[in-house]
Amino acid sequence: MEYDFKEIEARWQKYWAENHVFKAVEDKSKPKYYVLDMFPYPSGAGLHVGHPLGYIASDIYSRYKRLCGFNVLHPMGYDAFGLPAEQYAIQTGQHPEKTTTGNINRYRGQLDRIGFSYDWDREVRTCDPAYYKWTQWAFLKMFGSWYNPETDKAEPIETLVAKFKAEGKWDGLSEKEQSDLLMQYRIAYQGETAVNWCPALGTVLANDEVKEGYSVRGGHPVEQKKMKQWQLRVSAYAERLLRGLDDLDWTDSLKDMQKNWIGKSRGCEMVFQVENGDRKYDVTIFTTRADTVFGVTFLVLAPESEWVEKLTSPEQKAAVEEYLVQAKKKTERERLAETRKVTGVFSGSYATNPLTGDKVPVWISEYVLAGYGTGAIMAVPAHDGRDYAFAKAFNLPIIPLIEGCDVSEQSFDAKDGIMCNSGFLNGLTVKEAIPAAIKYVEDHGLGHAKVNYRLRDAIFSRQRYWGEPFPIYYKDGIPMPVDEKDLPLTLPEIDEFKPTETGEPPLARAKDWTYKGYPLETSTMPGFAGSSAYYLRYMDPQNDKALVSREADEYWRNVDLYIGGTEHATGHLIYSRFWNKFLYDLGYVAEQEPFRKLINQGMIQGRSNFVYRIIGTNTFVSYGLKDKYETTQIHVNVNIVHNDRLDLEAFRNWMPDYKDAEFILENGEYVCGWAIEKMSKSMFNVVNPDMICDTYGADTLRLYEMFLGPLEQSKPWDTKGIDGVNRFLKRLWRLFYERDNFIVTDEKATPAELKTLHKLIGKVQADTEAFSFNTTVAAFMIAMNELVEEDCHKREILEPLVIMLSIYCPHICEELYHALGHDTSVTYAEFPEYVEAYTVENNCTYPVQFNGKMRFTVDLPKSAAPAEVEKVIREMPQTSKYVGDGAIVKVIVVPGKIVNIVVKQ
RNA sequence: GCGCGGGUGGCGGAAUGGUAGACGCGCUAGUUUCAGGAGCUAGUGGGGUAAAACCUGUGUGAGUUCGAGUCUCAUCUCGCGCACCA
């Protein structure tokens, strides 16, 4: 009987589905384990071989945990709202729901072939009204809540109203005024800010959706624009999001990314009095270097700062306005490109240094950001590189404040040295001077210590169709929440998916888009809305009374292992944590943090192949000979290349242009060049998992993806290496079958066979728990080589082997497990127990004393020549003069030969 | 500029401070087969030898150690993230 993977895989996949083998049911008698993949956006291109990498890893771990006796929750779903389906809809008129459903079905088909152990009964789709009901529900909760700084958590807005009433600030306000007041406190609020506007997409974008001035999706230019938008008060959670990282089992690099994004900085706000003619204003600045206040030689305002208008003198008005116009015209991209170019304009007014009484000019410059701190800074050119560049460009004074520093060429930014020219701070180190200066400022009522965060509130509106509608309507212009009982507020049908002629979002096209006779909000929610709490929904996906029931939530709690790409570090992974903390504050979920352990799988890159066409001909020259000709390098479809050898016939048939291609061969073959590039259609290097499943089977695919290298590393896909793991499975099969005969016996295993097995058990256990899947696969191969060598066909060895291997190759192992006489799925088997005694059985440990003080333990195989060992021990005192009392000496011996002496304290 | 990871054969990659290159691909030779993008056996870092011995070897340079791919410092280089955040 041959290893017929196609038949085997199809049969067991059907069996698993029909018997709901992977169904997760709350079971308080078992410990839970929640393994989650970042659910995919179902794009039109389908899966390539890089996508399932993380899914395979999480599946292996899920199956491992099941064998270890855990009740495993391992669900899957789709992040189904999003721009590409909508862009496609605009071009073709095809409803996004239709394309999305089509893509989901295609994804499901591809996923099913790989043999994942998902509980598909728990599938969620973010575009399903039964699902986005709870996205809208969470939004309503955020709209109806505020962040109470005293209790340091979110609370219902009613507690704030009560507070206002008690303070006499509420009664007497009009309905509009009350709404406006509360809007400044709500967790989900509407506010006017500078947003990333993408004209090509016709929508605003969040900070993490923009990269280097272009939209992440589509790569269209993005500009800054002031607009009224829905926002989430993520910034209120900055400190908790930062502190929460400490308890998480995430990589340091990912934590650093989040820390960086949150951007906490401790400093001090200080008030400078500014005179514009005879009018006086108090301008507050933010600085982390309060100690340098004696070196302030000017102030700088952000161009968008509200102070600009008030502090511009009549004489400078024209110049300032000219500058503002110039600054506004620039796109975000141009600003970035001119990062080091210094621009600015004098406002005409002067500020008084609160410590020295000196008068310094107030300038306006782009290098100060309106959105951070107070939008105004005190400039200390001697000790800040940016201020220095500005001072040099506009010829402003530079006062050094640290003994012995040289500021003739560049500023001295380091935070060390002794202060000088600084009044009462003279003689202190910088590290002493900072708190001393802040204390002085506070004591004299000139300002106060202040912590700032770079984390901004999340822009939550999108001017698009294919997203969750906001459950908000406008009563005489006042935003009002839709009643909870009327959720979900489903997306209306519209005839076209473009914005309206007047530039309104597509929802404005909907007929009767009203609630209680009032107009509804026409924006929709962004992509991250639906993905922020999906892990909670999996716990209780059919519940129509709550996002998740208390019972389900208290059993599953949070995700124990989350696997996904690093691209979500500052988007989804921040928003989800925020969302979860908010729900925690209101008592809806049991855990503060959603994802306990997180692993970022690396990208699988493509391996492109090239052919070399001699210029002006249709002749292609083999790689080794190409330097003798003038050639152009052309991408060739990797699927018609094997081991870098071109299939000439397939090449001629590939494209009409190559029908009559001629070849210059080396050794009778056409050798292609190659390079590692991103896997993409345009480079003809996309490898489809379906194709691998057809040729080699899902078990081989799973094994090979893990074997490629460490999970977290990026690595190239190279189909040619797959033969090795495929061979491994064929050899496994041959341990069970010889032709049509089942050859497994009940014979007792030999010590050598037991050693092979238990070495493997130990390695599989340790490496799987450490997520080192590539070395685990290698361990299986080593064991296989030994078993083939030993010609072992014994149940005692093969059964535990099959159980362990089933986490990697479930289909073939299910088949073999049943062949061994079992009638339940291998999923319900137990992970074999590791017995150390079997693996050290061949070694001897000799404790040795020297001079009655030292003890040597000599650990060596039996086969080592005793005379040789004795000699070493005798000679040791001479060769090991460094050995102290109580040291343990270990002699490492390979058969017959002493290799090294180890000393351990 | 700041922060975080990496540099090991022809390739992907292994190595609790202790035989560097596991395992796999590729390659070489042999063998088997009607055939194969098939199976089996042996070899495979470089130099050296008939074969051994031997020499050399983990980006570069120092250091710690009886012993360093691994630890420390410096340096070069690649990748990623943030980026006028005061």
CSV table of C-alpha atoms in Angstrom, one decimal, chain A residues 57 89 161 171 251 344 362 394 424 473 492 503 518 604 641 651 761 808:
chain,number,residue,atom,x,y,z
A,57,ALA,CA,2.3,27.2,14.2
A,89,ALA,CA,-17.1,47.9,-5.8
A,161,VAL,CA,-23.4,64.9,34.9
A,171,ASP,CA,-28.6,73.4,35.1
A,251,THR,CA,8.9,40.2,22.8
A,344,GLY,CA,10.4,80.2,10.5
A,362,VAL,CA,8.8,84.7,20.1
A,394,PHE,CA,18.2,83.1,12.2
A,424,PHE,CA,20.9,78.7,41.7
A,473,TYR,CA,-28.4,60.4,14.7
A,492,PRO,CA,-28.4,50.5,4.0
A,503,GLY,CA,-18.3,65.2,-1.3
A,518,TYR,CA,-33.8,62.4,12.2
A,604,ILE,CA,7.9,34.2,4.0
A,641,VAL,CA,11.3,25.9,-12.8
A,651,PHE,CA,8.4,28.1,-20.9
A,761,ILE,CA,9.8,12.9,23.5
A,808,TYR,CA,2.5,18.5,12.9
